[in-house]
Structure formats: C-alpha cells, structure tokens
PDB file of C-alpha atoms in Angstrom:
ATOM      1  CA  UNK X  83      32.532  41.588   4.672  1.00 82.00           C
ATOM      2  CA  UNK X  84      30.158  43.081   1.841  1.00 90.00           C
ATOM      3  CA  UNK X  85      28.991  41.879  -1.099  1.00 94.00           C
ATOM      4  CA  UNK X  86      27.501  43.594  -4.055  1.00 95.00           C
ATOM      5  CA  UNK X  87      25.034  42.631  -6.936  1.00 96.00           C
ATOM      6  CA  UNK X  88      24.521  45.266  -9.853  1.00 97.00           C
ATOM      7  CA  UNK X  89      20.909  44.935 -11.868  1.00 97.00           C
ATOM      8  CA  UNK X  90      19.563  46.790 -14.099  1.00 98.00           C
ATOM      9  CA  UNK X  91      21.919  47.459 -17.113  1.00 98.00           C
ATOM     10  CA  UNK X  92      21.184  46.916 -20.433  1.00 98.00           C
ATOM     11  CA  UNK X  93      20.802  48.638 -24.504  1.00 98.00           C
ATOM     12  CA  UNK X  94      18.742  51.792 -24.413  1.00 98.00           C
ATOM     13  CA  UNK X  95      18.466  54.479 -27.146  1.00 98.00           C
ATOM     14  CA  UNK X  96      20.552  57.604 -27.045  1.00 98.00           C
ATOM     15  CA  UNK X  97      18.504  60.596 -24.917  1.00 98.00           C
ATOM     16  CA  UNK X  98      16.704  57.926 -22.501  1.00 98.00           C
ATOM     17  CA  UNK X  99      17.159  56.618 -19.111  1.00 98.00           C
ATOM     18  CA  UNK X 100      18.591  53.784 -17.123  1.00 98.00           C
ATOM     19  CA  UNK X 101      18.261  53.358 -13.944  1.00 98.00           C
ATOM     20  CA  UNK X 102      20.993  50.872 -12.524  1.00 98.00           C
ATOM     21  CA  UNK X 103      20.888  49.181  -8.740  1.00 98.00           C
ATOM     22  CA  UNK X 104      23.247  47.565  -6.757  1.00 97.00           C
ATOM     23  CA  UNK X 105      22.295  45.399  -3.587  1.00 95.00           C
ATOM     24  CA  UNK X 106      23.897  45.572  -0.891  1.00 93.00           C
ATOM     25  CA  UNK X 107      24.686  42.599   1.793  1.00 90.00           C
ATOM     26  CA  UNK X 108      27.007  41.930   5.114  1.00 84.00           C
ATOM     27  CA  UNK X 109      28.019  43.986   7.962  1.00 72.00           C
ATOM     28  CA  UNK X 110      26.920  47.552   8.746  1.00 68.00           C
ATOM     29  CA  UNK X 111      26.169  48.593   5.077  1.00 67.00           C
ATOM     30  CA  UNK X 112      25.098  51.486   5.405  1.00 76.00           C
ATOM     31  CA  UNK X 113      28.317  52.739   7.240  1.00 84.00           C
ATOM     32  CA  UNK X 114      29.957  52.376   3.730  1.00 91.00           C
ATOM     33  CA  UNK X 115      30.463  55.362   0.849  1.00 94.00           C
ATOM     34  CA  UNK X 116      29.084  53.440  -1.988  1.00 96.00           C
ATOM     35  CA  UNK X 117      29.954  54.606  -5.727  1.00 97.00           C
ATOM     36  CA  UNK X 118      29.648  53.893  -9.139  1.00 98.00           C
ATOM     37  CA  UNK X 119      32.391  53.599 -11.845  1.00 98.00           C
ATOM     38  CA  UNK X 120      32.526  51.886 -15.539  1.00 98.00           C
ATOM     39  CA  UNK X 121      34.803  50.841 -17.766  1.00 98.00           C
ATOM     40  CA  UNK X 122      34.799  50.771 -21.893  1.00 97.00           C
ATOM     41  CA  UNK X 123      36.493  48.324 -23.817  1.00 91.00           C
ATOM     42  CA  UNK X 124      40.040  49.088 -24.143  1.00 94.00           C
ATOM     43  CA  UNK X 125      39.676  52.132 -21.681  1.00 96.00           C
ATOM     44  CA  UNK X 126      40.790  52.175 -17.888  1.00 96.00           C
ATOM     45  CA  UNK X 127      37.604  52.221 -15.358  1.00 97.00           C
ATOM     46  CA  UNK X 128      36.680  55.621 -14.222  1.00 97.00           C
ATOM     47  CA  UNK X 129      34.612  57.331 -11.459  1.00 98.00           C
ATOM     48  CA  UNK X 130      31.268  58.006 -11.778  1.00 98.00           C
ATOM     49  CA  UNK X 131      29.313  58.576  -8.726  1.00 98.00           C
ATOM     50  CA  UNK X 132      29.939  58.589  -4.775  1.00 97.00           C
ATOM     51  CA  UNK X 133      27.171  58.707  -2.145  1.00 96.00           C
ATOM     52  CA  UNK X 134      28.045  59.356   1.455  1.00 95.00           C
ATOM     53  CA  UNK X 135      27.171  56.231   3.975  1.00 90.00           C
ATOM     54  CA  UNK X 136      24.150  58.764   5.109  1.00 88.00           C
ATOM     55  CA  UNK X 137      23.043  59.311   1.708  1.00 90.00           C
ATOM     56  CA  UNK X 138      23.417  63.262   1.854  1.00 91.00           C
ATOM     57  CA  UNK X 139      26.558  64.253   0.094  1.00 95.00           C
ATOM     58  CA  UNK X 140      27.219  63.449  -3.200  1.00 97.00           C
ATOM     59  CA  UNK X 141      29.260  64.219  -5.828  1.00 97.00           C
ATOM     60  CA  UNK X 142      29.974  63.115  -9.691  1.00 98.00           C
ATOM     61  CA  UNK X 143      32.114  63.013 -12.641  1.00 98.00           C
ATOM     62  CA  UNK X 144      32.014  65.873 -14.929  1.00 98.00           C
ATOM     63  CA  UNK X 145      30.700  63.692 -17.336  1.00 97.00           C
ATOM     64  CA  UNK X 146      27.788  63.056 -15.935  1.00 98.00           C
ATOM     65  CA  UNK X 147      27.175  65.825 -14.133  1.00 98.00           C
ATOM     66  CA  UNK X 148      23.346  66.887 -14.172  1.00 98.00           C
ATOM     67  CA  UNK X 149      22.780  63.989 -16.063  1.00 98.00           C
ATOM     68  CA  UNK X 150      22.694  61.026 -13.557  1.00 98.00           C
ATOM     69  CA  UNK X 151      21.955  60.905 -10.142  1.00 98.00           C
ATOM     70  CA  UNK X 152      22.864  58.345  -7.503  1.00 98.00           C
ATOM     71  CA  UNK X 153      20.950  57.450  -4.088  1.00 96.00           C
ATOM     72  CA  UNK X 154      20.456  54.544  -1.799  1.00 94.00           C
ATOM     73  CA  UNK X 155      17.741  53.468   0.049  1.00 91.00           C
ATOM     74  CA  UNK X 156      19.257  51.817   3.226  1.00 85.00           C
ATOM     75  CA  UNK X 157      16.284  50.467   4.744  1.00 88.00           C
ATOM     76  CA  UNK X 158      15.972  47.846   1.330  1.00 90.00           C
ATOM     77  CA  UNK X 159      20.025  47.519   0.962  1.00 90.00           C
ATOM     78  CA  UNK X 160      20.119  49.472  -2.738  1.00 94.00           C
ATOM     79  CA  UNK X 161      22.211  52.078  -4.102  1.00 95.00           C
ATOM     80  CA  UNK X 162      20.611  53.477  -7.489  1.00 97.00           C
ATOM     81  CA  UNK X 163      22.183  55.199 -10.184  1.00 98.00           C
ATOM     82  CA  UNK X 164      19.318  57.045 -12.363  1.00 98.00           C
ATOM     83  CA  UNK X 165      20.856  57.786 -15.850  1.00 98.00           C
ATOM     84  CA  UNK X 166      19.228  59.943 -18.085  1.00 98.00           C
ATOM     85  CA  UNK X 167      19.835  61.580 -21.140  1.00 98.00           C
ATOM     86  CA  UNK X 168      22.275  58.871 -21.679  1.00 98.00           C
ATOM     87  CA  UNK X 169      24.881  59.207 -24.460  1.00 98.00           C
ATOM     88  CA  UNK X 170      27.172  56.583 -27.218  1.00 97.00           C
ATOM     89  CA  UNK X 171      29.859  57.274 -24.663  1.00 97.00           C
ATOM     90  CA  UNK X 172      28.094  56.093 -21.919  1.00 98.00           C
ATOM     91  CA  UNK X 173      28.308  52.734 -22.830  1.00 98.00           C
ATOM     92  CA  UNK X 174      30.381  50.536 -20.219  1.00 98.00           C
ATOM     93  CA  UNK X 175      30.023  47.971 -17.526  1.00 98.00           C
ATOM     94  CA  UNK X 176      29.218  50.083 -14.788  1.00 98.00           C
ATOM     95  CA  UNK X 177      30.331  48.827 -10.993  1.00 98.00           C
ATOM     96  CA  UNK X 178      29.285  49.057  -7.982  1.00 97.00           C
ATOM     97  CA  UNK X 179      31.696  49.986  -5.234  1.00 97.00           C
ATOM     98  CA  UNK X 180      32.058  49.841  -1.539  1.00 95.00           C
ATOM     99  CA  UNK X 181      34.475  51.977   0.763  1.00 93.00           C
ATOM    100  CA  UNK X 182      35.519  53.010   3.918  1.00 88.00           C
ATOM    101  CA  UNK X 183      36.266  57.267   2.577  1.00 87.00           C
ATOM    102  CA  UNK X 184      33.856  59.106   0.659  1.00 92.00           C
ATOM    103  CA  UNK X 185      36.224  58.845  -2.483  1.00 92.00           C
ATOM    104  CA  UNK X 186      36.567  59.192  -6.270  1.00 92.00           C
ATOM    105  CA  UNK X 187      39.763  57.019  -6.682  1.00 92.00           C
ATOM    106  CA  UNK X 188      39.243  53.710  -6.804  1.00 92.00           C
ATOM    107  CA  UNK X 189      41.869  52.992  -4.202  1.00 93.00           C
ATOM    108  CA  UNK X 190      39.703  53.937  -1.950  1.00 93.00           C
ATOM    109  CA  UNK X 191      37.417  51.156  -2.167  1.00 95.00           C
ATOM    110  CA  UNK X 192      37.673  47.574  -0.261  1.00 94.00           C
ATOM    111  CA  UNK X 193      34.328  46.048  -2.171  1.00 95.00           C
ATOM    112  CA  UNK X 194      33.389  45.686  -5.971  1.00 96.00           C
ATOM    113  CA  UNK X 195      30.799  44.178  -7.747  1.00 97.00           C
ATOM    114  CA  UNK X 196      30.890  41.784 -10.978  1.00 97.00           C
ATOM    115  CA  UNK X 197      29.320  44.422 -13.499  1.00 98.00           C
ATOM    116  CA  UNK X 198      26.486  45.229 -15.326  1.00 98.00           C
ATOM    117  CA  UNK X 199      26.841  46.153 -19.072  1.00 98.00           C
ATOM    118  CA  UNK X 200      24.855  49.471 -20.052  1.00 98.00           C
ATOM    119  CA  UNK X 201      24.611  49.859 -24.327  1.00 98.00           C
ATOM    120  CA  UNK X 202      23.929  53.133 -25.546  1.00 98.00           C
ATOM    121  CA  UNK X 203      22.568  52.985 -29.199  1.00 98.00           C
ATOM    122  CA  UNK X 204      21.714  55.949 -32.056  1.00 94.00           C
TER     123      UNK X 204
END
C-alpha cells in the first residue's frame, strides 16, 4: 500500500516557477516509478513527468520538455516537480502518481494522489 500527498501548488505569474512535491508513504517506496500528470477543466488528465524508482531515467511530455524537471529524494520520501517558465496552459491540478512500470499511460499506475491546483496568471 502507498499513499501520496501533493504540496506545493498554487497562482504564480506567467514566466516563473513552481516547484510542486509529493510525499510519499507505505511499503518499499522507492521501488515505485513515480510521475506527474494534470488535468484542466473540461480536458482529460495527461502525462507529465515519470521518474524511474532509482531516480536516473526520466522522461517528459513534449509540453514541458526543458521546462520542468522532476526528481525525488528517497531518503525524505519526496518526488519534486520544478516548473519553470510556466505558461496560461499550464494551469491544472497536477497529480502525483505511483506505479509498478516506468510509464506514461496512466494505466500503468496502481497509486494517485488527491491534487494540487497550479494557476498560471498574465
């Protein structure tokens, strides 16, 4: 069993940084690919981020490619996403996910958290 806690979200300008965490709790964490997807009102949730259980291989969205960056710190339980040079489209409750695979589909992944809302303003 896992359990997940996202922090961190909130309204930040257009061109700044966020920097999002998600604590992790239960069983053998760190064994799990951890990842990051949001959703927009009215839009289906999408991939964002996946970090291997290891925390070397990583891959993104083309969306936020070179943009954000995601990492976890297993010795405190965290996963971070760092957002920067954050966009209007960026806005969505971003999740925090826990899996089995190194995946981008959702399927993939046994574990969510409840949300945290990032705004993205002019």
């Amino acid at each position: 069993q896992v359990q997940l806690a996202e922090s961190g979200g909130g309204l930040v300008q257009a061109g700044g940084s966020l920097r999002l965490s998600c604590a992790v709790s239960g069983r053998t964490a760190s064994t799990y690919a951890m990842g990051w997807f949001r959703q927009a009102p009215g839009k289906e949730r999408e991939f964002v981020a996946v970090v291997s259980g290891s925390g070397v291989v990583r891959s993104y969205a083309d969306s936020v490619k070179g943009r954000f960056t995601i990492a976890r710190d297993n010795a405190k339980n965290t996963v971070y996403l760092q957002m920067n040079s954050l966009r209007l489209e960026d806005t969505a409750v971003y999740y925090c996910a826990a899996g089995r695979k190194f995946a981008v589909v959702q399927g993939h992944y046994d574990y969510w958290g409840q949300g945290t809302q990032v705004t993205v303003s002019s």
